[in-house]
mmCIF file of C-alpha atoms in Angstrom:
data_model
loop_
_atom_site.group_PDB
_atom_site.id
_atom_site.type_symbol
_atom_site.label_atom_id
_atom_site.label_comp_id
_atom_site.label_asym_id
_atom_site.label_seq_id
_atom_site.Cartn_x
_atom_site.Cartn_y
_atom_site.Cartn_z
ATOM 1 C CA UNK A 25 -12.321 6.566 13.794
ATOM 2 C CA UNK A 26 -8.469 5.938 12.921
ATOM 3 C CA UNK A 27 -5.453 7.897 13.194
ATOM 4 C CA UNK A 28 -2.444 7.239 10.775
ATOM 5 C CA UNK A 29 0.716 8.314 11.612
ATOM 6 C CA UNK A 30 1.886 9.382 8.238
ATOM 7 C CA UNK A 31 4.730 8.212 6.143
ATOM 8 C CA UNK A 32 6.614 5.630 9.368
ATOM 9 C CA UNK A 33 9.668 4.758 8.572
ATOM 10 C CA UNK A 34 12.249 2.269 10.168
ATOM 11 C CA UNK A 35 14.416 6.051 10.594
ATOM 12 C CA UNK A 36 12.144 8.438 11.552
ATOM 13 C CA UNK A 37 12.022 6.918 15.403
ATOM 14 C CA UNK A 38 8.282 6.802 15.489
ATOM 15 C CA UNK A 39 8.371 3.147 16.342
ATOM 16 C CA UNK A 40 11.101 3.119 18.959
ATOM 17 C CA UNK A 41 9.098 5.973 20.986
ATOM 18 C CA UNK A 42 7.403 4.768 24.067
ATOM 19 C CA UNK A 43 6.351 8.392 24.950
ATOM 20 C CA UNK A 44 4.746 8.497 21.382
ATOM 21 C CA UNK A 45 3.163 5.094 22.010
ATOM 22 C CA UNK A 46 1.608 5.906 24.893
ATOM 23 C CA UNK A 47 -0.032 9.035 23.293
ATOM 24 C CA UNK A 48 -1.349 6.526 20.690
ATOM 25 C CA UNK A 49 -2.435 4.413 23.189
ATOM 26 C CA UNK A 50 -4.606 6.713 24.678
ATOM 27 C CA UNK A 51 -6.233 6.748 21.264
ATOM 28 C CA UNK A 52 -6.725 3.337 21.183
ATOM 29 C CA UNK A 53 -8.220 2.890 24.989
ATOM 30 C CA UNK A 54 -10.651 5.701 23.143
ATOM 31 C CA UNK A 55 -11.451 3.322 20.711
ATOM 32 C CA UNK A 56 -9.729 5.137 17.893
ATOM 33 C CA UNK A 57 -7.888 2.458 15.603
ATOM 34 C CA UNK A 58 -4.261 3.345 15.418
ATOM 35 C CA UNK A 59 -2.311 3.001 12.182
ATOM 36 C CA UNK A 60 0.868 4.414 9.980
ATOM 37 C CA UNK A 61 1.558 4.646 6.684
ATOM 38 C CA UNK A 62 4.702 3.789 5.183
ATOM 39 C CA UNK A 63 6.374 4.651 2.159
ATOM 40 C CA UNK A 64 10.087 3.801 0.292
ATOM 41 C CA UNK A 65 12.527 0.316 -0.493
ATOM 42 C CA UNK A 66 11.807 -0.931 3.058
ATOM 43 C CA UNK A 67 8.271 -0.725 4.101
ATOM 44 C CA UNK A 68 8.068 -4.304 4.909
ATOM 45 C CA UNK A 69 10.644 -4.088 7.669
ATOM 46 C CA UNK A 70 8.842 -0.790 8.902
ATOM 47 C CA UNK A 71 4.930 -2.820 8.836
ATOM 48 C CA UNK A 72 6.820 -5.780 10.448
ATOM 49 C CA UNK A 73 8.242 -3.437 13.447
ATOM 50 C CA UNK A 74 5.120 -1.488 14.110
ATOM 51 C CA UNK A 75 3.275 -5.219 14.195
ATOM 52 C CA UNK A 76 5.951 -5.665 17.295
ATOM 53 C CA UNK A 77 4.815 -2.507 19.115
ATOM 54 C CA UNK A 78 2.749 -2.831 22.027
ATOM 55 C CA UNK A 79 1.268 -0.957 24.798
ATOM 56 C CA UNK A 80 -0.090 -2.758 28.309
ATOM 57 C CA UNK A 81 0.771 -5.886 26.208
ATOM 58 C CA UNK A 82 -1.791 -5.283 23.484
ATOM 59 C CA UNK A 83 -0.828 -4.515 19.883
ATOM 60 C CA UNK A 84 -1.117 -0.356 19.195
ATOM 61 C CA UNK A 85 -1.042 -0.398 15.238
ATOM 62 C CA UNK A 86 -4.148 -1.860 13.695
ATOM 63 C CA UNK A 87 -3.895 -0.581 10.054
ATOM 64 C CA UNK A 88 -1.724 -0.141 8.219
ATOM 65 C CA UNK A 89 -1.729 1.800 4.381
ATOM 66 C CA UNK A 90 1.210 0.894 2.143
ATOM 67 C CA UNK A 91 2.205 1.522 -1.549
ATOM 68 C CA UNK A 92 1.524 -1.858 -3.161
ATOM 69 C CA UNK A 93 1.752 -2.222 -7.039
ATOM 70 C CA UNK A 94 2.133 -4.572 -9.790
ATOM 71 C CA UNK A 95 5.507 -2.720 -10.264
ATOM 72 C CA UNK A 96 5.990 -2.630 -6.311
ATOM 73 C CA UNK A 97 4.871 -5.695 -4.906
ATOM 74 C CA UNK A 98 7.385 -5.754 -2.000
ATOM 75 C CA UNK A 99 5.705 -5.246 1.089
ATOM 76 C CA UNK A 100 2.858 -7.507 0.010
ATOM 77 C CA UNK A 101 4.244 -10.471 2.308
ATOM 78 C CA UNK A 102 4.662 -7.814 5.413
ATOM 79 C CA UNK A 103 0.812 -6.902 4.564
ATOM 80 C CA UNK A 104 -0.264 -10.573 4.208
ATOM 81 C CA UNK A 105 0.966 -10.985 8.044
ATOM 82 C CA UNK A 106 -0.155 -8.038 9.261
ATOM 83 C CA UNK A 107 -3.491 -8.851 7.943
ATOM 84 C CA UNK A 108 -3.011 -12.145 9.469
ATOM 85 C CA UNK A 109 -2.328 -10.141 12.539
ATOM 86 C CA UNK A 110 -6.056 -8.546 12.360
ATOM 87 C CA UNK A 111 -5.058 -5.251 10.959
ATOM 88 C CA UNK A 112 -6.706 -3.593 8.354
ATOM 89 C CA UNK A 113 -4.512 -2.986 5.145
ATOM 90 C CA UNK A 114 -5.031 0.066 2.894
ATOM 91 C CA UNK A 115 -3.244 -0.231 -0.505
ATOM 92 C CA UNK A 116 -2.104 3.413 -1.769
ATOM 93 C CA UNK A 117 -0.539 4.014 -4.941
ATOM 94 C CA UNK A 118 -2.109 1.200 -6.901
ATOM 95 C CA UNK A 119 -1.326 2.720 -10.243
ATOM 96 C CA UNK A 120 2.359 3.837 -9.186
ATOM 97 C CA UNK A 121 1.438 7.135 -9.440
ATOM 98 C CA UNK A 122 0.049 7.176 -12.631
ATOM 99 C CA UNK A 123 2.824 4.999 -14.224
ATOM 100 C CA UNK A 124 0.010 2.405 -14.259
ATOM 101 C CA UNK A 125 -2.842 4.686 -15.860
ATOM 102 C CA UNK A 126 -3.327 5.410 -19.643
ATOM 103 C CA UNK A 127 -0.410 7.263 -21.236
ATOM 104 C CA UNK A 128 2.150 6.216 -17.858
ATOM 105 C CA UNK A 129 4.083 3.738 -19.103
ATOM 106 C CA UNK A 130 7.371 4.956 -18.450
ATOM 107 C CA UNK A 131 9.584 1.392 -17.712
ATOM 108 C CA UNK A 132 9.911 -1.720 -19.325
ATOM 109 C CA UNK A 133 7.521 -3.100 -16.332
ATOM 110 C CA UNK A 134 5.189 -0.582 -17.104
ATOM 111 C CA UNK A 135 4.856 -1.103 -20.492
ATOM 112 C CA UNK A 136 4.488 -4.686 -20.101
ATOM 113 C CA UNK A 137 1.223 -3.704 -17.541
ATOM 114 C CA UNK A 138 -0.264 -1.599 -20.663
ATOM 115 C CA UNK A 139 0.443 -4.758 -23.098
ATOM 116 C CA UNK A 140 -1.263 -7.184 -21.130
ATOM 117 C CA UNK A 141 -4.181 -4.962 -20.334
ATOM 118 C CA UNK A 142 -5.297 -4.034 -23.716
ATOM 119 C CA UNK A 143 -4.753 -7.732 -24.502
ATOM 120 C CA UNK A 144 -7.426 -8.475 -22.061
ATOM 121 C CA UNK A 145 -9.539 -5.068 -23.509
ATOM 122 C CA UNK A 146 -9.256 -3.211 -20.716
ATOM 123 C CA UNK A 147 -7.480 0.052 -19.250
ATOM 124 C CA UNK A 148 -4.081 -0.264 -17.542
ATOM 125 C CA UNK A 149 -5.434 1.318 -14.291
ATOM 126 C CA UNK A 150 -8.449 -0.996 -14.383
ATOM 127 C CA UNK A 151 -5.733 -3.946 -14.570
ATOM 128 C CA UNK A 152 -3.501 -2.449 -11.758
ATOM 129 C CA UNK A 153 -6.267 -1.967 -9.375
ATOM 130 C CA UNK A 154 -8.324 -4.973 -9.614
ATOM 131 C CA UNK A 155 -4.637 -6.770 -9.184
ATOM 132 C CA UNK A 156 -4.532 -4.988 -5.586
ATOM 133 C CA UNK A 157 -7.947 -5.541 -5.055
ATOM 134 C CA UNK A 158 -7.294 -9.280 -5.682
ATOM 135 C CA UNK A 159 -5.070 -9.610 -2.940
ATOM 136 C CA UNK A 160 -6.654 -11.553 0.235
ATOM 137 C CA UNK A 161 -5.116 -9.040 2.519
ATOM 138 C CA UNK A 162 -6.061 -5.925 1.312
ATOM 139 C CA UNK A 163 -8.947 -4.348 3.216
ATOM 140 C CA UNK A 164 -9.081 -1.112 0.910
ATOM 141 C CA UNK A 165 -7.995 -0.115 -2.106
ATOM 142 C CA UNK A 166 -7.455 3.740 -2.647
ATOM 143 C CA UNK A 167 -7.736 4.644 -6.333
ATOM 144 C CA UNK A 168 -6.288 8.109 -6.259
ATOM 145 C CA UNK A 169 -8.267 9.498 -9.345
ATOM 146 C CA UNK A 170 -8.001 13.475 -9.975
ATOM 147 C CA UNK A 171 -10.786 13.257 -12.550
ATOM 148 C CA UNK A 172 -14.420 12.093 -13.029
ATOM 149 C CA UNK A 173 -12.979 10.008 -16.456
ATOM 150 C CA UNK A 174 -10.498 8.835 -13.719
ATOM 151 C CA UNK A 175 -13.057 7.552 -10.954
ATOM 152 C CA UNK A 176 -15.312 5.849 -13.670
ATOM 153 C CA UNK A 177 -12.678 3.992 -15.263
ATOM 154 C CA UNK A 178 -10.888 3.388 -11.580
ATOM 155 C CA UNK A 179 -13.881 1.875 -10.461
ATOM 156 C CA UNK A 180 -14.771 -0.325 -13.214
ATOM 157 C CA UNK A 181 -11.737 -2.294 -12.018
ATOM 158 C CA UNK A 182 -13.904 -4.078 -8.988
ATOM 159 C CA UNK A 183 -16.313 -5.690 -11.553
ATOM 160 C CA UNK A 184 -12.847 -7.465 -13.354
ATOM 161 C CA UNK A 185 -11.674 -11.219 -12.544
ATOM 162 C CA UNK A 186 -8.289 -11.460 -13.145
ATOM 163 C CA UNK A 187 -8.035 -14.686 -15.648
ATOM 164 C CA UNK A 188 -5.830 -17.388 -15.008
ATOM 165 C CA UNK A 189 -2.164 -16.855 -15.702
ATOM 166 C CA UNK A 190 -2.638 -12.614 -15.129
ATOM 167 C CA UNK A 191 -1.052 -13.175 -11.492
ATOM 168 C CA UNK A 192 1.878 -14.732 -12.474
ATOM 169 C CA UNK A 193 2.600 -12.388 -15.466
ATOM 170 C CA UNK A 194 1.590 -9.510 -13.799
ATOM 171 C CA UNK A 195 4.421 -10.402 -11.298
ATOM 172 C CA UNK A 196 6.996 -11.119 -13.672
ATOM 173 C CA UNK A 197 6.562 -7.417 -14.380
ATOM 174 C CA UNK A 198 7.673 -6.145 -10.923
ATOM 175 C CA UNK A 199 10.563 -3.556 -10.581
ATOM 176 C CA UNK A 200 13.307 -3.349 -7.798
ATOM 177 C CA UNK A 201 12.142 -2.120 -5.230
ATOM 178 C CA UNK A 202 15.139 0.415 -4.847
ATOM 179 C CA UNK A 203 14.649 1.031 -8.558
ATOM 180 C CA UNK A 204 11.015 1.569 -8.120
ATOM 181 C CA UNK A 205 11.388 3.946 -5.223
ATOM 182 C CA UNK A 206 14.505 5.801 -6.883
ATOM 183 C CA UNK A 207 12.339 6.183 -10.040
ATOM 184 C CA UNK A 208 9.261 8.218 -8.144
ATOM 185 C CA UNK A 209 11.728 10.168 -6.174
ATOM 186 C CA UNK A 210 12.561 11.663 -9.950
ATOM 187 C CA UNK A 211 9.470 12.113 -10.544
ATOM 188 C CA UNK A 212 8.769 16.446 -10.810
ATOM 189 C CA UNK A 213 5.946 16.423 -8.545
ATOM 190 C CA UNK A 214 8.113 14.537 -5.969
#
């Protein structure tokens, strides 16, 4: 079992609570992993903090599920350690909320995603989410399909082996991450 304290932030005071991390404690001496999500510019900082946190001098957050993108890439160091740190790390928003899926290209970055997928013959979501799954520190990798087209194609991506060179182009592509998080707060369904 795990409980995710949704959408942490640095501001919302979730991880300067003792009273709160107590409560969560109590979930943990239950043997219920306790995690957060995160979300925005600064989610390393926020994954770095709740890595910190401690109750009875044993770490309370054990997973942790962050947006992490070929557009996004940001917190993927802060993941790497908290990984490192033994907790598992759930990738959300792996095709930027559809800006990485067929038809989404809506940024230079994006674009450049689409390009170098259907150079290598295969779908721009299939790209984006075997590039998450390809990361050492990701645990799970959430897909967020809406359709059965969606799931098939989404899930073709574990079967594809990035070739050498994708990596390092693929990250040449990345956004701001202010930029990034400014352009899905314009987003209508935001």
């Amino acid at each position: 079992d795990v409980y995710h304290v949704h959408s942490a932030t640095l501001d919302s005071g979730v991880l300067d609570d003792a009273s709160v991390h107590r409560a969560l404690a109590g979930l943990r001496d239950r043997d219920i992993r306790v995690g957060l999500s995160t979300s925005g510019p600064r989610q390393g900082d926020t994954v770095r903090r709740a890595l910190e946190v401690t109750v009875d001098e044993e770490r309370l957050f054990t997973s942790v599920q962050s947006t992490w993108n070929v557009l996004e890439p940001s917190a993927g160091p802060a993941l790497a350690e908290a990984a490192g740190a033994g907790a598992r790390v759930i990738v959300k928003e792996a095709v930027a909320n559809g800006r990485l899926a067929p038809g989404g290209a809506d940024s230079a970055g994006a674009r450049g995603v689409a390009a170098l997928a259907a150079d290598l013959d295969v779908s721009v979501d299939q790209l984006a989410i075997a590039a998450a799954l390809a990361q050492p520190w990701a645990w799970r990798v959430l897909s967020g399909a809406a359709t059965p087209a969606q799931v098939t194609s989404n899930a073709a991506a574990a079967d594809l082996v990035l070739p050498d060179g994708v990596t390092d182009a693929l990250a040449a592509m990345a956004e701001d991450a202010e930029g990034y998080w400014a352009t899905r707060a314009s987003r209508p369904w935001s």
